[in-house]
Tab-separated table of C-alpha atoms and ligand atoms in Angstrom:
chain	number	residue	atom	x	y	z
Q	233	UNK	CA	0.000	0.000	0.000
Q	234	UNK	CA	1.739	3.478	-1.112
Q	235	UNK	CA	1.837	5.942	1.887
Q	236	UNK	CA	-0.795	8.906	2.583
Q	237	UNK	CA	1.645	12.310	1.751
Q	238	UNK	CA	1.392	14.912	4.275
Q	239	UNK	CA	2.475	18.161	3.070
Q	240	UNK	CA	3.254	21.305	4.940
Q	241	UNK	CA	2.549	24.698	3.919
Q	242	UNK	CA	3.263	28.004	5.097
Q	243	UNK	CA	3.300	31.796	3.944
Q	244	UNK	CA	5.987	34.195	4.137
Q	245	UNK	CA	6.541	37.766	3.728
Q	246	UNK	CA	4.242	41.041	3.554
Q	247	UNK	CA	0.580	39.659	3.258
Q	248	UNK	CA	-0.903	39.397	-0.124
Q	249	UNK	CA	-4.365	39.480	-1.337
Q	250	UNK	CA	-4.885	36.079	-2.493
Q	251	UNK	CA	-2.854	34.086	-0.585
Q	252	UNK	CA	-6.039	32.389	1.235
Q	253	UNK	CA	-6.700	31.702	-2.432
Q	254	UNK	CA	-3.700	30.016	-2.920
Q	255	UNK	CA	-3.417	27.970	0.309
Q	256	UNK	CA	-7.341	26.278	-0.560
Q	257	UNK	CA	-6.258	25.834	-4.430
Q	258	UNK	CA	-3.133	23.631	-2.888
Q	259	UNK	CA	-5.431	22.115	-0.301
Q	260	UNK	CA	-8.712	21.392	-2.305
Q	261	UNK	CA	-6.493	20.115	-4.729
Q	262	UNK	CA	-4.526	18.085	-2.355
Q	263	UNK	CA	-6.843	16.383	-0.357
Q	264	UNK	CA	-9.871	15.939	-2.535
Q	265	UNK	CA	-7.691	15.018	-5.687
Q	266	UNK	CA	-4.707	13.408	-4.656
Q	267	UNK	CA	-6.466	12.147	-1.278
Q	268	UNK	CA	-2.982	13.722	0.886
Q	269	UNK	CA	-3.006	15.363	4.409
Q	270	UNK	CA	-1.748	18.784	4.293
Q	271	UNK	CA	-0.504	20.855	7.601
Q	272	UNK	CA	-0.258	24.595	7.956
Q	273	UNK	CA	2.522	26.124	9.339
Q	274	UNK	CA	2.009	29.401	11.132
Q	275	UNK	CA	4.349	32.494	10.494
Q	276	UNK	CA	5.927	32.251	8.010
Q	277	UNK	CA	9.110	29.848	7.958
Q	278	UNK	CA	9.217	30.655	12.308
Q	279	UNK	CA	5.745	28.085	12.471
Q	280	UNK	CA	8.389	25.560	11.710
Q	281	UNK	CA	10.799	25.854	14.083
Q	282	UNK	CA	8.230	26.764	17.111
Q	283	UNK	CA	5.759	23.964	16.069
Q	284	UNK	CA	2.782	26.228	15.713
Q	285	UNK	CA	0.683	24.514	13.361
Q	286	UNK	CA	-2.953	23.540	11.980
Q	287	UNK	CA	-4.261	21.008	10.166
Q	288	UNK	CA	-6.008	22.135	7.202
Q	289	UNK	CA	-9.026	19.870	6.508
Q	290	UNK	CA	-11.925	20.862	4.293
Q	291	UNK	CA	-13.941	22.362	6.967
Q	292	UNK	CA	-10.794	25.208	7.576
Q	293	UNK	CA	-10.542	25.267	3.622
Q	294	UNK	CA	-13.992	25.961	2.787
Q	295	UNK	CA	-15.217	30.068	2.688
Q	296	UNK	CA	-11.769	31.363	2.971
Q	297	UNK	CA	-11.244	31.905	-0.957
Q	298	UNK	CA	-12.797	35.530	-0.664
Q	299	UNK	CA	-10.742	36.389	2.648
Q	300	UNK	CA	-8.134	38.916	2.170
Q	301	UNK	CA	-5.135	38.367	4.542
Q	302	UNK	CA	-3.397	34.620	5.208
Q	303	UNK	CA	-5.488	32.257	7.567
Q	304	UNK	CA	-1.531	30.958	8.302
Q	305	UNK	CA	-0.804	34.083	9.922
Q	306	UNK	CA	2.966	34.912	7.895
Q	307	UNK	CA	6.536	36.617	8.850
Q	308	UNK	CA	9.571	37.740	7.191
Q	309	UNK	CA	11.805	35.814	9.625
Q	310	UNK	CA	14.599	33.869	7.493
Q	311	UNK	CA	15.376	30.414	8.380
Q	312	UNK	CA	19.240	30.566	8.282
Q	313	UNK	CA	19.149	34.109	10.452
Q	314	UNK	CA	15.688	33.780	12.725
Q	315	UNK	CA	15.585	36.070	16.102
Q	316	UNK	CA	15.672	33.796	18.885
Q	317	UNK	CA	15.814	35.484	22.219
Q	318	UNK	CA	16.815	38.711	20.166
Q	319	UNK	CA	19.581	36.963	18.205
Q	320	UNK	CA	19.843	35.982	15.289
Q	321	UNK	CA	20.164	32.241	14.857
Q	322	UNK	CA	20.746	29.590	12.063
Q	323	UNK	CA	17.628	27.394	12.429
Q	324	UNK	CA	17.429	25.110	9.434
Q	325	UNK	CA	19.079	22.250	10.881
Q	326	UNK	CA	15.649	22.655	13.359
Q	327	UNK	CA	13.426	23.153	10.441
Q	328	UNK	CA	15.088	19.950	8.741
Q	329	UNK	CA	14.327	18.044	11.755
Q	330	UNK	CA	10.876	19.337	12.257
Q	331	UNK	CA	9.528	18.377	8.523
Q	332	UNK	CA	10.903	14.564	9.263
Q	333	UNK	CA	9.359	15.078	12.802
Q	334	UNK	CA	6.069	15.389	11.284
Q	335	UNK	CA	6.375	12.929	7.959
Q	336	UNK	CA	6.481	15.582	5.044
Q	337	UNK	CA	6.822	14.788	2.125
Q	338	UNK	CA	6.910	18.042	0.634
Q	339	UNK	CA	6.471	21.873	1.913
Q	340	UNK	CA	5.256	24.588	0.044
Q	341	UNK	CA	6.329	27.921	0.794
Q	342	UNK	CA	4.325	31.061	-0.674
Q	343	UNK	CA	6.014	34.122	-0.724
Q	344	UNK	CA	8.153	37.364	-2.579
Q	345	UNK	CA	11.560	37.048	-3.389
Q	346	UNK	CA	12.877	36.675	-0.089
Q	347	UNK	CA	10.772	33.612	0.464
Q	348	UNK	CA	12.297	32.412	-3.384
Q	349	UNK	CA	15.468	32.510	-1.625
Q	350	UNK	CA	14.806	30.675	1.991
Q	351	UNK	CA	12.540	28.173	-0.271
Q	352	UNK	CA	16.180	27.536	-2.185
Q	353	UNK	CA	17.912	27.575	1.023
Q	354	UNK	CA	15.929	24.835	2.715
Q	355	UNK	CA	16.023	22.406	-1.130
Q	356	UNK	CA	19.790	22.915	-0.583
Q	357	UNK	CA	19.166	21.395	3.160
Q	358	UNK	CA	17.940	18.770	1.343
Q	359	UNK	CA	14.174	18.930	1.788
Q	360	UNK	CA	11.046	18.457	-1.205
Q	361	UNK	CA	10.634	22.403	-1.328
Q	362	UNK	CA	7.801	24.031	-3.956
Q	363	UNK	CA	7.088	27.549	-4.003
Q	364	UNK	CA	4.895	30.130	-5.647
Q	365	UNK	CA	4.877	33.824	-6.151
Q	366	UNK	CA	3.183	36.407	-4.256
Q	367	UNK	CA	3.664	39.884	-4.109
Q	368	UNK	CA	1.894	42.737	-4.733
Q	369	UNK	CA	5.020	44.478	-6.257
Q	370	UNK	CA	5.196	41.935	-9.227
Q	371	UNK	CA	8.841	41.515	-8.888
Q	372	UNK	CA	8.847	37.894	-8.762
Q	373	UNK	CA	11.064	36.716	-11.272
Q	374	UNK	CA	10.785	34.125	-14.222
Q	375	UNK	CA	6.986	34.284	-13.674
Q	376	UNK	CA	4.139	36.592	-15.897
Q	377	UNK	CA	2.309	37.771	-12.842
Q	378	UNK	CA	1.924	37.301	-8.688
Q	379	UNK	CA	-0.490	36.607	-6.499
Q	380	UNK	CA	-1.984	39.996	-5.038
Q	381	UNK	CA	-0.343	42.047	-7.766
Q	382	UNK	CA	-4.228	42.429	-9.559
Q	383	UNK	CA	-5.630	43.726	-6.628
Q	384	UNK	CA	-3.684	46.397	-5.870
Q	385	UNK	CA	-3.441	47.544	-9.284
Q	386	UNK	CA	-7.123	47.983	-9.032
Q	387	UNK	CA	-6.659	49.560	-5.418
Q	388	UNK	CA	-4.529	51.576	-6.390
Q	389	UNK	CA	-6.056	52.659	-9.669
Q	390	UNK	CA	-9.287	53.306	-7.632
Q	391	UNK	CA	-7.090	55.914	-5.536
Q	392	UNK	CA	-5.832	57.473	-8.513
Q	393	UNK	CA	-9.309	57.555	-9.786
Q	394	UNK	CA	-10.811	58.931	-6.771
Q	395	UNK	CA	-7.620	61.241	-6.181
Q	396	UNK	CA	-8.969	63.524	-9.464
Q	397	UNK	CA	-11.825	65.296	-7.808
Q	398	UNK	CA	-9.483	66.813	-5.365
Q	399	UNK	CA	-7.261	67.359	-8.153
Q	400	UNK	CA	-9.447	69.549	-10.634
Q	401	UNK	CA	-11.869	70.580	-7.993
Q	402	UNK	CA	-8.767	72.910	-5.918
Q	403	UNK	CA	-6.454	73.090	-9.193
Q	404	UNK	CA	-4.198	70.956	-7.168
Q	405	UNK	CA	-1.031	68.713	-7.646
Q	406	UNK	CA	-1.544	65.767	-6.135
Q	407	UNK	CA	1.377	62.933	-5.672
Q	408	UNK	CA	-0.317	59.680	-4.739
Q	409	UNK	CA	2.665	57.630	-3.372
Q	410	UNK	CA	2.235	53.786	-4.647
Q	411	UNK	CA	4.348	50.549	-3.035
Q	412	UNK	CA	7.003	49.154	-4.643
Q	413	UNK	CA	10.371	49.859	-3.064
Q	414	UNK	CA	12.554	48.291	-6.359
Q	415	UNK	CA	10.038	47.812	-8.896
Q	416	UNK	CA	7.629	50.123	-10.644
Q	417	UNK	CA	4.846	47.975	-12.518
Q	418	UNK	CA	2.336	48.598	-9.835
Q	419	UNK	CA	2.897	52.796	-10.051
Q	420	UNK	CA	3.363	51.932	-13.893
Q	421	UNK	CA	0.030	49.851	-14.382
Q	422	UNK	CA	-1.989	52.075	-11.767
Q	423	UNK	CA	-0.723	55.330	-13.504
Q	424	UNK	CA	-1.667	54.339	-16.646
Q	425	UNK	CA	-4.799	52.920	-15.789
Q	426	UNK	CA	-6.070	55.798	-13.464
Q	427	UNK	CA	-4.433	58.227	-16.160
Q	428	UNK	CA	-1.637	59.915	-14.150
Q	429	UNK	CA	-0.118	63.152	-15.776
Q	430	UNK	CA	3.006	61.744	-14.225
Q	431	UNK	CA	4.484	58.218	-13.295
Q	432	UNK	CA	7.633	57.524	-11.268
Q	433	UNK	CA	9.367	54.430	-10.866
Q	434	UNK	CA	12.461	53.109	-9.281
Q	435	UNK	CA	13.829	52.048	-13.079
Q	436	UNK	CA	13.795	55.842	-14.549
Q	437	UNK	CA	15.661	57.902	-12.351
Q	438	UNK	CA	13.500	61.259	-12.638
Q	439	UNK	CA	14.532	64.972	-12.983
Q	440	UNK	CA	12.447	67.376	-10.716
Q	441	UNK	CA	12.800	69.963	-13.373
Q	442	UNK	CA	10.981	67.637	-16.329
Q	443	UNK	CA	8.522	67.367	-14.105
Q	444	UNK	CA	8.045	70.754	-13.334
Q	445	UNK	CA	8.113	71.478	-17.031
Q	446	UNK	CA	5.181	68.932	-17.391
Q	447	UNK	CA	3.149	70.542	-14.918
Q	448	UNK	CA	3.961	73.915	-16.346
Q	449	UNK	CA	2.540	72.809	-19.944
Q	450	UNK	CA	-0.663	71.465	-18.829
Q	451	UNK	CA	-0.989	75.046	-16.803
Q	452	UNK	CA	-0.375	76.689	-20.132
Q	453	UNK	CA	-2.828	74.354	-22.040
Q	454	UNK	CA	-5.445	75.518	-19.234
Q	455	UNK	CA	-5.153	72.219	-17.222
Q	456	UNK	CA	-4.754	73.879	-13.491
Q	457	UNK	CA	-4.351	70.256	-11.479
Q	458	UNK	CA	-1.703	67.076	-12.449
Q	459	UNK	CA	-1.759	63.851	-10.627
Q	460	UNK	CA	1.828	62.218	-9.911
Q	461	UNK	CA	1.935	58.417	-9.484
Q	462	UNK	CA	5.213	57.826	-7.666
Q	463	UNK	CA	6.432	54.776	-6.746
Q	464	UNK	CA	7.538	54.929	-2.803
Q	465	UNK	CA	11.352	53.465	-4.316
Q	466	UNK	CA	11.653	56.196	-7.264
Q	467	UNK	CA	14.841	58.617	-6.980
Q	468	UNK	CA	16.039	61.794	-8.674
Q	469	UNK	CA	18.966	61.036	-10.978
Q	470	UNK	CA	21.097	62.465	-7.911
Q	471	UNK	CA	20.282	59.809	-5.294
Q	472	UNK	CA	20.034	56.951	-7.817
Q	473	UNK	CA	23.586	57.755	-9.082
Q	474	UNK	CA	24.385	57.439	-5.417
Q	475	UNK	CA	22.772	54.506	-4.715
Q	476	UNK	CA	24.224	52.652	-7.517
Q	477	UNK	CA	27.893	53.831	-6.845
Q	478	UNK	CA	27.338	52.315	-2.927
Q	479	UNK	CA	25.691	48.860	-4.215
Q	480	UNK	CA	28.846	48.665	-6.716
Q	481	UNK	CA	30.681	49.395	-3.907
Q	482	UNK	CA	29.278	46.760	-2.162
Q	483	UNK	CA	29.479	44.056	-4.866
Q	484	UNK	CA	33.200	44.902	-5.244
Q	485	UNK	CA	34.366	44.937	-1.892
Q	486	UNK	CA	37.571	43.081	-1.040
Q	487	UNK	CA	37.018	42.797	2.761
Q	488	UNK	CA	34.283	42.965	5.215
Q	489	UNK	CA	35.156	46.221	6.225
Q	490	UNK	CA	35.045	47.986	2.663
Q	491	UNK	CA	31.350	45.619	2.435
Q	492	UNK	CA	30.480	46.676	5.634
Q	493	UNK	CA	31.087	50.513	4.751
Q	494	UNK	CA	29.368	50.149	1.687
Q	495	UNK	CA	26.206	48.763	3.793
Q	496	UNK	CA	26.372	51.555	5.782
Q	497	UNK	CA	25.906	53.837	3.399
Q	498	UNK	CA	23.440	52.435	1.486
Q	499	UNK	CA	21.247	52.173	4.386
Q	500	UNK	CA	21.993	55.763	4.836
Q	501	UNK	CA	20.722	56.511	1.864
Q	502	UNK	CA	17.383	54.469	1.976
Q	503	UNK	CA	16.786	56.374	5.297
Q	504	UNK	CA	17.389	59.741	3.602
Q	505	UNK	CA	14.999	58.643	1.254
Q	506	UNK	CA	11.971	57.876	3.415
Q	507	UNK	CA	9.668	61.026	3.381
Q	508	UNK	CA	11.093	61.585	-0.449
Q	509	UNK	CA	7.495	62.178	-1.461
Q	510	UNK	CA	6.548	64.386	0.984
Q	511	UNK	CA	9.614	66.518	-0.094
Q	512	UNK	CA	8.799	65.623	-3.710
Q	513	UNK	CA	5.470	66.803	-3.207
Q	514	UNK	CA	6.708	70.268	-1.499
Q	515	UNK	CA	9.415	71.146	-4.654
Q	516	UNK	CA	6.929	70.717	-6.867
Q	517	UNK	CA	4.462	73.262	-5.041
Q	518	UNK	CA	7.187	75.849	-4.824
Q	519	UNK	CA	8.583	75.208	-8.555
Q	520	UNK	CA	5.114	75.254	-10.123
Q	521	UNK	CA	3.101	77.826	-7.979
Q	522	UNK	CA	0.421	75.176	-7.587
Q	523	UNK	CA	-0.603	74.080	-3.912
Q	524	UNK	CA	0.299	70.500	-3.857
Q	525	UNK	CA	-1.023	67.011	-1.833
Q	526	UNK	CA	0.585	64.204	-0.884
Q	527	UNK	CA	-1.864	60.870	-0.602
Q	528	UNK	CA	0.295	57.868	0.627
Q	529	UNK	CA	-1.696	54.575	-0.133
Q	530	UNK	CA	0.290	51.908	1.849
Q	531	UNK	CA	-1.250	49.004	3.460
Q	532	UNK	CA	-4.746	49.683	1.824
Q	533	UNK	CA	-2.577	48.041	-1.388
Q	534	UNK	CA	-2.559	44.706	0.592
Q	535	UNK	CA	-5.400	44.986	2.286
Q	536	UNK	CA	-9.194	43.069	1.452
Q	537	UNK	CA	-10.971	40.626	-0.430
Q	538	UNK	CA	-8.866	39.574	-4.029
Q	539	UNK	CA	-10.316	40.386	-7.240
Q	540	UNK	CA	-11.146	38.035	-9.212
Q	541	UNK	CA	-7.976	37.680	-11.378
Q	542	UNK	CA	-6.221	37.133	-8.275
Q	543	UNK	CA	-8.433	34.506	-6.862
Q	544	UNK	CA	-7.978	32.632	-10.628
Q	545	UNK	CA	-4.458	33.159	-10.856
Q	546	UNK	CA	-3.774	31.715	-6.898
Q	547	UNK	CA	-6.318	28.977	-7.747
Q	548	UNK	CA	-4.162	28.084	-10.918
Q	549	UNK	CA	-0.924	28.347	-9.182
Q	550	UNK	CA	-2.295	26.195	-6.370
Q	551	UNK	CA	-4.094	23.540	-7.717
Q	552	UNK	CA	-1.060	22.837	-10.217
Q	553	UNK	CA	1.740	22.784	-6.896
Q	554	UNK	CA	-0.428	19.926	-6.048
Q	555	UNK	CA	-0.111	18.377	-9.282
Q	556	UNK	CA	3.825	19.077	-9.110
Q	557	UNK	CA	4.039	17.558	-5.746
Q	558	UNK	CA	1.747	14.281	-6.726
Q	559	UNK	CA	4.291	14.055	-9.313
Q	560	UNK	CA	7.455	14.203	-7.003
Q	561	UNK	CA	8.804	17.621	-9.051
Q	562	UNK	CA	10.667	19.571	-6.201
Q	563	UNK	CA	12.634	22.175	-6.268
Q	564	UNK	CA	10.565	24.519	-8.168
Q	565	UNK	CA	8.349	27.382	-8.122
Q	566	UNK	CA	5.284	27.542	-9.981
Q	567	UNK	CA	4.987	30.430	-12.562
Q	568	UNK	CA	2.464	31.690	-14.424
Q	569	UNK	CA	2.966	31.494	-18.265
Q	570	UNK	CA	0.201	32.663	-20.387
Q	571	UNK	CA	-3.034	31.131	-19.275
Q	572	UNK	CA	-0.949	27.809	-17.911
Q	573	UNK	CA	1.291	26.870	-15.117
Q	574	UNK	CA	5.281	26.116	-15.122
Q	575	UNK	CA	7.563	24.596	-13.316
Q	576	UNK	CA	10.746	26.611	-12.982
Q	577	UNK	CA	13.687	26.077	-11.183
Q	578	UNK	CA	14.297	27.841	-7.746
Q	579	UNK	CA	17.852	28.569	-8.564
Q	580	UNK	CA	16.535	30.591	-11.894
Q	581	UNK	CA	14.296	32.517	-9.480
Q	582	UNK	CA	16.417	33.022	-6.008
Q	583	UNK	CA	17.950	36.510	-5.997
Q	584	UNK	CA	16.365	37.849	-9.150
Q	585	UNK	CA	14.248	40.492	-9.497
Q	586	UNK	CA	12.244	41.169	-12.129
Q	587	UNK	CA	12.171	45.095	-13.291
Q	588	UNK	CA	10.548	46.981	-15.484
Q	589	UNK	CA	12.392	47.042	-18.522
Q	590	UNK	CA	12.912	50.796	-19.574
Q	591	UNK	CA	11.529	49.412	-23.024
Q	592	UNK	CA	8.735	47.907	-21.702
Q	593	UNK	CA	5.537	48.341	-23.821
Q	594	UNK	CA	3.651	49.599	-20.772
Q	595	UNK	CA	6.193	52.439	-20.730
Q	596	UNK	CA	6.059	53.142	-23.949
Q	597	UNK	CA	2.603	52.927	-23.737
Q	598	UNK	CA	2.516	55.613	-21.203
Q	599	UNK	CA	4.961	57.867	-23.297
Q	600	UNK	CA	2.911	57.643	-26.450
Q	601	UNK	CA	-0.370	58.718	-24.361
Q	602	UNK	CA	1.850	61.927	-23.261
Q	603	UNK	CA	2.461	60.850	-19.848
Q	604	UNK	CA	5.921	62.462	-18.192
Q	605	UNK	CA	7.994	59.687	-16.646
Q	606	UNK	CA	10.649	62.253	-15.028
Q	607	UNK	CA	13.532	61.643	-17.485
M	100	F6P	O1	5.042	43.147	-0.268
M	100	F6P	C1	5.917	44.083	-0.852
M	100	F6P	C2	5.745	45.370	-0.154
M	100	F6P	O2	4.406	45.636	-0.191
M	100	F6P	C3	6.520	46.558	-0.700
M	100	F6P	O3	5.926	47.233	-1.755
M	100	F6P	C4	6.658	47.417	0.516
M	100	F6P	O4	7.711	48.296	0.410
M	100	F6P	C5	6.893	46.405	1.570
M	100	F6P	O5	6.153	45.276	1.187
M	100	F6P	C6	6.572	46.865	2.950
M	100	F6P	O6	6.106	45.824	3.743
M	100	F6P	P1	6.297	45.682	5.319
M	100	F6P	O7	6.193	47.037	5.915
M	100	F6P	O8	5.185	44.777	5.710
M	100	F6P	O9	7.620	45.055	5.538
């Protein structure tokens, strides 16, 4: 008689919409298909190594497709540096001997980048790891879309939407700050969608004065209000140049002291450059004459019930990682290619990030409609 597999699951990372999604298309999939046991692990990859857990049987699956959030609770702990006690602490040798603890035969991990990377980390450590992407930022790479990413666009196209009346109504600028801390689709998609006069992103460095001259030809054309969709990573040409002289830095290093220095100074950078759109916002109102409004979306992104391309997209994803797993394919994560699934390799995926190309049709797109991108 071949053996019942149990499979553990967890979810990692900033909270998606869509992830609940995801979890029931493994699950459904997995126990009413395949006829395995599947286990939730709470927090992220730290439900492993404390033993929180729950066993998710069809009555926990059922009515949570809708829910926005993760039922599985999630973290962005890291299982080779996990705060123990306040220090940080190498726990995969624990997580190894957890999943043989409890009889997995596989554990899938949903989650950004980061979670790519720990999901390689622990195949590596030698267990039956499958993964599959979620983030709202769409920066996943070697996959067309992730989970979450199709709600916020329409959350944050909503915003942008709703953001006009204010705009025309005072003859206001308005600079609607949008996630995405090293990737631009969401500002990109949202900005084009909602019809932003201008869209910043962390891949085109912008100049405050082509901005200014933007704003100043729609005042001339008798268009009193603009709407700037900036992505909460974009830079002026001044602090990217910066930035990308202390990563170099970094990558180059000969010693841990030069790497440590050029740490430093990145991070002293990223902390000069919270509050950028506030101070954005305030150049622009003394450049252009025009009172100016900052609107900072955040969490509202993550937040709430996934649309429905999200819920088919996680349902996709899901149901095929149980597929993948029935079929003993491990080391993978499962992408999204067209309107089918993938298998891809987690060491194509860990440590990539996929960017927007400056090429891309979507900014092109936005060019073409007369949208100023800063550069
Ligand atoms: O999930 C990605 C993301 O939403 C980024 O856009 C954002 O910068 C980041 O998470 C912030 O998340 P947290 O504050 O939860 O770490």
């Amino acid at each position: 008689m071949t053996k019942t597999k149990r499979i553990g699951i967890l979810t990692a990372g900033g909270d998606s919409p869509g992830l609940n999604a995801a979890i029931r298309g493994v699950g459904k999939t997995a126990l009413g298909f395949y006829g395995m046991e599947i286990i939730g692990f709470r927090d992220g990859f730290r439900g492993l190594v404390t033993n929180r857990r729950l066993r998710l049987d069809g009555s926990v699956l059922a009515g949570i497709l809708t829910v926005g959030g993760t039922i599985l609770g999630t973290s962005r702990d890291k299982p080779h540096r996990m705060k123990i006690d306040g220090r940080a602490r190498d726990m995969t040798a624990v997580i190894v001997n957890n999943y043989k603890k409890y009889g997995l035969s596989a554990l899938v991990c949903l989650g950004g980048g980061g979670t790519q990377k720990n999901a390689l980390r622990l195949t590596e450590a030698g267990l039956n790891v499958i993964s599959l992407p979620k983030t709202i930022d769409n920066d996943v790479a070697m996959t067309d879309s992730s989970i979450g990413f199709a709600t916020a666009l329409d959350i944050a196209t909503e915003a942008i939407d709703r953001l006009h009346s204010t705009a025309h109504s005072h003859h206001r600028i308005v600079v609607a700050e949008i996630m995405g801390h090293r990737a631009g689709w969401l500002a990109l998609g949202a900005g084009i969608a909602g019809g932003a006069d201008v869209i910043l992103i962390p891949e085109i460095p912008y100049h405050v004065d082509k901005i200014v001259e933007a704003i100043r030809r729609r005042s001339r054309h008798g268009t009193n209000f603009s709407i700037v969709a900036v992505a909460e990573g974009a830079m002026s040409v001044e602090d990217a140049r910066a930035f990308v002289a202390a990563e170099n830095r970094k990558e180059k290093a000969r010693n841990p002291r030069e790497r440590n220095d050029a740490k430093l100074e990145l991070a002293a950078i990223e902390a000069r450059h919270a509050g950028n759109t506030l101070r954005l916002a305030k150049q622009l109102e003394e450049l252009t004459h025009l009172e100016s409004r900052v609107t900072i979306l955040g969490y509202v992104q993550r937040g709430g019930t996934p649309s429905p391309a999200d819920r088919l997209l996680a349902t996709r994803l899901g149901s095929a990682c149980a597929d993948l797993i029935h079929e003993n394919v491990f080391g993978v994560m499962v992408a999204s290619r067209g309107n089918g699934t993938e298998p891809v390799p987690l060491v194509k995926v860990a440590g990539k990030r996929k960017t927007v190309p400056p090429n891309h049709s979507w900014v092109e797109t936005a060019r073409r409609v007369g949208t100023c991108l800063g550069d």
